[in-house]
XYZ file of C-alpha atoms in Angstrom:
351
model
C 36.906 40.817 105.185
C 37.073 42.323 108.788
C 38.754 45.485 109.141
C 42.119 45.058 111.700
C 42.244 47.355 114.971
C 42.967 50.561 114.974
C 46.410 50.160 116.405
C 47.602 47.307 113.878
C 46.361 49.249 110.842
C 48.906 52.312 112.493
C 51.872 50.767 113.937
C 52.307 47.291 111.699
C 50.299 47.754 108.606
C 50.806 51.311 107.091
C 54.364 51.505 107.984
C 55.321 48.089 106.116
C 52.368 49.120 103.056
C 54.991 52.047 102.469
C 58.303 50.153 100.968
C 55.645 47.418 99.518
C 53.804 49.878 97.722
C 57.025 51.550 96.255
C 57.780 48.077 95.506
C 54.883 47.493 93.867
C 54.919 50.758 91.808
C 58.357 49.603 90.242
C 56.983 46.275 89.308
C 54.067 47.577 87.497
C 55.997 50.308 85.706
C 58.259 46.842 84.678
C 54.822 45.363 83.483
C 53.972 48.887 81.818
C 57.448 48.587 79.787
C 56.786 45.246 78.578
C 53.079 46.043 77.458
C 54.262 48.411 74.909
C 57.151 45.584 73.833
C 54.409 43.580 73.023
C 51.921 46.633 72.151
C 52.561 45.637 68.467
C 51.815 42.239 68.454
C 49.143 41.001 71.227
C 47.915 44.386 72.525
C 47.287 47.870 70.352
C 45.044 49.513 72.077
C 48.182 49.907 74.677
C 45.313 48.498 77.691
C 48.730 46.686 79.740
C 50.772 49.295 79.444
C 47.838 52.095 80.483
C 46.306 50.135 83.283
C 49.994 49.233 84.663
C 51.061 52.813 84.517
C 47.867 53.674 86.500
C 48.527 51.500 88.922
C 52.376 52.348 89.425
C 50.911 55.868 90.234
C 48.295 54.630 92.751
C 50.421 52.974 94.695
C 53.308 55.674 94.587
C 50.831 58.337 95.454
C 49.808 55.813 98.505
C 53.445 55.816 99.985
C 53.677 59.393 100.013
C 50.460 59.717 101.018
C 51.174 57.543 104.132
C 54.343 59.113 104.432
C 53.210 62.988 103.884
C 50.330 61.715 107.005
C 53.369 60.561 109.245
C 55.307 63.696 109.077
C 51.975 65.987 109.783
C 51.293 63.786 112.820
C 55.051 64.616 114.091
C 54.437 68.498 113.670
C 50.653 68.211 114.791
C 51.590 70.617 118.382
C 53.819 73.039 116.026
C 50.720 73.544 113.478
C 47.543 73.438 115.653
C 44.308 71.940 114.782
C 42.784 73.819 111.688
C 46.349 73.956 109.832
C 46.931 70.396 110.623
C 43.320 70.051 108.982
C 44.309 72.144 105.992
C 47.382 70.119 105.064
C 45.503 67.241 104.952
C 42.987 68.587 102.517
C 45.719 69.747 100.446
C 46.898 66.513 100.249
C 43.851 64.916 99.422
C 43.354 67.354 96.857
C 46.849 66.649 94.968
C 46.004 63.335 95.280
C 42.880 62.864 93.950
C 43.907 65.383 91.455
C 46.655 63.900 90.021
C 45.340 60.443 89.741
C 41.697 62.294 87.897
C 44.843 63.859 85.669
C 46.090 60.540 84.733
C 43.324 58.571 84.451
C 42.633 61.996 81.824
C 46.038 60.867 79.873
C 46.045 57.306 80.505
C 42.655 55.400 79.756
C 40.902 58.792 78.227
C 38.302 59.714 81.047
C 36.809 62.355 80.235
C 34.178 64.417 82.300
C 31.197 66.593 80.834
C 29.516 68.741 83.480
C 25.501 69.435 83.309
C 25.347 72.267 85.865
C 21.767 73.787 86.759
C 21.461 77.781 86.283
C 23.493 79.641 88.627
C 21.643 80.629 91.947
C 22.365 81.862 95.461
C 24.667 79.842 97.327
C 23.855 77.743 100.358
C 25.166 79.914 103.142
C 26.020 76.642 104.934
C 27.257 73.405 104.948
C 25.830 71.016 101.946
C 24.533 67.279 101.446
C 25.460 66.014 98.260
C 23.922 62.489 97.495
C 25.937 60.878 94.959
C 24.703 57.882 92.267
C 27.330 55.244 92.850
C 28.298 52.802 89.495
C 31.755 52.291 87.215
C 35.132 52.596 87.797
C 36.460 55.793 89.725
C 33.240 57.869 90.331
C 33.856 58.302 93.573
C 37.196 59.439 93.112
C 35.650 62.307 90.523
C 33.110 63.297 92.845
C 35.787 64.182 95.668
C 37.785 65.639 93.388
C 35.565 68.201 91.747
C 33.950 69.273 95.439
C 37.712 69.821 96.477
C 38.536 71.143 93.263
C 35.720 72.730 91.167
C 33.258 73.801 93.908
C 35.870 74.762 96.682
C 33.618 72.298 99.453
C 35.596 70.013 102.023
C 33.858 66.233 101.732
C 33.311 64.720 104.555
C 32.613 61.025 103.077
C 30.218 58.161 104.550
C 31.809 55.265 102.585
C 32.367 51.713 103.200
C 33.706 50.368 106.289
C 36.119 47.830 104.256
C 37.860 51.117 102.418
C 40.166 50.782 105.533
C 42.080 48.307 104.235
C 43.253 50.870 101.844
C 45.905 52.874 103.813
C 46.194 56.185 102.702
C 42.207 56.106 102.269
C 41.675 54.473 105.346
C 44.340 57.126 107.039
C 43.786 60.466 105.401
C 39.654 60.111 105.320
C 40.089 59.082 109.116
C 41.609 62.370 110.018
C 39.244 64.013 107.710
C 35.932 63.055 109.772
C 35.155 60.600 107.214
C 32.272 58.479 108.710
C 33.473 54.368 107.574
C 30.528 52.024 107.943
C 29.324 48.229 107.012
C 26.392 48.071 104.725
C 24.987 44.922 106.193
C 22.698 46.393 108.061
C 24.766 45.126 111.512
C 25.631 48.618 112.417
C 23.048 49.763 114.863
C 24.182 52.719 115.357
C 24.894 54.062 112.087
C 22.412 56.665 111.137
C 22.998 58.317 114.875
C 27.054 58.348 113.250
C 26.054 60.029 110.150
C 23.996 62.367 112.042
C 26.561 63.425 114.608
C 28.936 64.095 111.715
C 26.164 66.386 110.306
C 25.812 67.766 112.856
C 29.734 68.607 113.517
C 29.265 70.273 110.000
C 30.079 74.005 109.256
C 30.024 76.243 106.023
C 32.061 75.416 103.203
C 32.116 71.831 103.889
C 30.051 68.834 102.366
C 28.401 65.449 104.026
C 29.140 62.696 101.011
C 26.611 60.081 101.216
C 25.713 57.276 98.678
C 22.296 56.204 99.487
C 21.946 52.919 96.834
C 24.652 51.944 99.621
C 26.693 50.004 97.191
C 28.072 50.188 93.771
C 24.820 49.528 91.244
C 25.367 46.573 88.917
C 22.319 44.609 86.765
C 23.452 41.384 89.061
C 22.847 43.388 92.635
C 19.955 44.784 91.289
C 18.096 41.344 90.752
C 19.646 40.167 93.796
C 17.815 43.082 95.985
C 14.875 42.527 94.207
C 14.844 39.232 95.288
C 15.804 39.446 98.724
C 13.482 42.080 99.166
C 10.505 40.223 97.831
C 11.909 37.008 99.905
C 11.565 39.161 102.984
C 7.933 40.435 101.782
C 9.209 44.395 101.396
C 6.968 44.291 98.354
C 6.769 48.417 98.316
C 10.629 48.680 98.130
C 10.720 45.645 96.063
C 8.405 47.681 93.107
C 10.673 50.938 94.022
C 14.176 48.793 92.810
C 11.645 46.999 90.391
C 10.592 50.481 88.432
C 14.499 51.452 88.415
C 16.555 50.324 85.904
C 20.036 52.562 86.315
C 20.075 52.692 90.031
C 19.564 51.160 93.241
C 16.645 52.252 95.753
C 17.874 54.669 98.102
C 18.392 53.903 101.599
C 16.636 56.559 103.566
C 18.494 56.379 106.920
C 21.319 57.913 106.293
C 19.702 60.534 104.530
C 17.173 61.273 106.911
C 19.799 61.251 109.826
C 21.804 63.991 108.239
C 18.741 66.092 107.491
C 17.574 65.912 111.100
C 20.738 67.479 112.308
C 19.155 70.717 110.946
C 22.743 72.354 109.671
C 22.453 71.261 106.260
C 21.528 74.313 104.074
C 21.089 72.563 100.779
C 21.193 69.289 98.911
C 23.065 68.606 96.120
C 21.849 65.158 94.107
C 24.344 64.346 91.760
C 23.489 62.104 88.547
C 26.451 60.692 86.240
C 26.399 58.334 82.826
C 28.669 57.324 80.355
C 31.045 54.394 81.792
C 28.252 52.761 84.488
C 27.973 50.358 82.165
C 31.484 48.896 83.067
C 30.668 47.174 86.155
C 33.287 44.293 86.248
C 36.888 44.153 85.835
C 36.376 42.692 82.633
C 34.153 45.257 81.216
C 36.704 47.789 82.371
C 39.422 46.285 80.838
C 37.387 46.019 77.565
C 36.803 49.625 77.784
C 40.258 51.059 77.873
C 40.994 53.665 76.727
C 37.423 54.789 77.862
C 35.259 56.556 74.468
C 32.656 57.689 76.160
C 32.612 60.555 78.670
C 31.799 60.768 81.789
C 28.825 62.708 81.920
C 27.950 64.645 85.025
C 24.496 66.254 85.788
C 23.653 67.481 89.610
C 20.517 69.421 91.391
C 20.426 72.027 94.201
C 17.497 71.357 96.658
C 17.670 74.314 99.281
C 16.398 72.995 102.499
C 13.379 75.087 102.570
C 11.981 72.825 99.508
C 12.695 68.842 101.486
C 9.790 68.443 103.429
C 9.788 68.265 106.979
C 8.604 64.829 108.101
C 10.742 61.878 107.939
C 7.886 60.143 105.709
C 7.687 63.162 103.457
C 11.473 63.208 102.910
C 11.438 59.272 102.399
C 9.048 59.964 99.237
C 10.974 63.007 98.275
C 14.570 61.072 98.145
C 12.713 57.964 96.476
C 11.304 60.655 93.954
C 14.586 62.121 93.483
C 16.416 58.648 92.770
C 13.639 58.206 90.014
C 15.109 61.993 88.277
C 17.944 60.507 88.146
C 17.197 57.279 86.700
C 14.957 58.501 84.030
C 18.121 61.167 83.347
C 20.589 58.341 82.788
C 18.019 56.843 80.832
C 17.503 59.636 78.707
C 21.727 59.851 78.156
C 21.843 56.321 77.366
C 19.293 56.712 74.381
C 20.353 60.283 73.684
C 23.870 61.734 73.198
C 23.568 64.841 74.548
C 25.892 68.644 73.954
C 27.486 69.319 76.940
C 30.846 71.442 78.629
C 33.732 69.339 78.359
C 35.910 69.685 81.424
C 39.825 69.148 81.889
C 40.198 67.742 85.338
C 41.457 69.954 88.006
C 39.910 73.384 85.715
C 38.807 75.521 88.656
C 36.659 77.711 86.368
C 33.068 77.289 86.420
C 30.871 77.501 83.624
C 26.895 76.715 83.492
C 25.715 74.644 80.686
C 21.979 74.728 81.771
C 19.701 72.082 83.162
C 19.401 68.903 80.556
């Protein structure tokens, strides 16, 4: 679906989203209420009444999202640009917060973090490459950068997240970096690189290189349409990985060119990337398995310096981490078991 100009998604669209998502809120705490009615009967593991609740706070948070966003744009000459910036990340950070904190009560996710050894930090601004798979990992991954790690994301996600207003509005303002993954966007590695380049310290470039959210079905479909279009190389890359997509280079190797990222930060996750449809998500709830975190620093000294040598060193990367969530889905592994929104951090060791 086509994103709508800039100017309808402002003037017509978020304004009307904002009594229509209140709406919406009240009907599905109405649907929540009659889930546990018929808890009893049709329904014990309470899955209505959880998802329902979850959704009345979505769409409550995305009023006053779109609503806290309208007032800052009012007092935008009274606050000047970096406190205008800083109200926004506060509100992304209650945001994302509080929906991590139900989704905690609500459907059980729980997050265990697999931090390496504690070294020096990157006196600069970081790349963190993120595996992308089951419901909400996204979300987590903003959260605990905002949160856990005290870094400002600046996200390349999909252009088609516009359509989601407060996303769509509060990433906007944010320098988030919204583009197609057709391949029709010429010119979106020189985007990604220009917003690496606008980088500073303290803040993160969010990139998902498998460019989509992996699934067993999209997998064989690559592999096809790769072979179809006689990429046999990538086609045994996506071939030899089982748990993840091959990673698109571009991206990555437009950010590294900007020459301001100090380190990279690969992050790896397991434990509901198994629930790739609705229907294995609804299945699922409440979630008993955690969500199991495990992430890398690269400092930028280590990433070689060519664009072929990085290619092979991202490609070799995405093969860690598919032989780690190999390794969790044969193994249950001890790890730190993490209350969303806990700013403390503690190192469990590499794993």
């Amino acid at each position: 679906m086509d994103v709508p100009p800039w100017a309808v998604r402002r003037f017509v669209i978020d304004p009307v989203f904002v009594p229509v998502a209140a709406a919406g809120a009240l009907l599905a705490l109405g649907v929540a209420g009659l889930g546990l009615v018929v808890a009893p009967l049709l329904d014990r593991r309470l899955r209505v009444a959880r998802i329902a609740t979850l959704v009345a706070l979505y769409l409550a948070m995305e009023a006053v999202v779109l609503v806290s966003a309208g007032a800052l744009w009012l007092v935008r000459p009274v606050l000047g640009r970096d406190r205008y910036e800083r109200a926004h990340v506060l509100v992304l950070r209650r945001g994302v917060g509080l929906l991590v904190g139900a989704a905690r009560r609500l459907v059980r996710l729980e997050l265990e973090i697999h931090e390496p050894p504690r070294g020096p930090v990157p006196d600069g601004p970081v790349l963190v490459l993120g595996r992308h798979a089951g419901p909400g990992d996204s979300f987590v991954l903003v959260h605990l950068l905002l949160s856990r790690y005290q870094l400002l994301p600046r996200v390349v996600l999909l252009d088609s997240l516009q359509l989601d207003p407060a996303i769509d509005l509060l990433l906007n303002r944010l320098g988030a970096c919204f583009l197609r993954n057709d391949g029709s966007q010429r010119d979106a590695a020189q985007r990604i690189g220009a917003l690496a380049g606008r980088l500073r310290r303290g803040e993160a470039l969010v990139i998902f290189p498998e460019g989509a959210n992996f699934t067993p079905g999209r997998r064989r479909r690559l592999i096809a349409r790769l072979r179809a279009r006689g990429q046999w190389e990538r086609a045994a890359v996506a071939e030899d990985l089982d748990a993840v997509l091959p990673p698109r280079p571009a991206g990555v190797l437009a950010a590294l060119a900007a020459g301001t990222v100090a380190a990279t930060m690969i992050v790896a996750h397991a434990g509901l990337d198994e629930l790739a449809t609705p229907v294995d998500v609804w299945r699922g709830v409440p979630f008993g398995a955690p969500l199991v975190l495990r992430w890398w620093w690269v400092p930028a000294a280590e990433i070689p310096p060519s664009a072929t040598g990085r290619t092979q060193w991202l490609t070799m990367h995405w093969a860690v981490v598919n032989a780690w969530i190999d390794t969790q889905r044969a193994t249950e592994r001890p790890a730190e078991r993490v209350e969303p929104g806990e700013p403390e951090v503690r190192n469990v060791g590499p794993s």
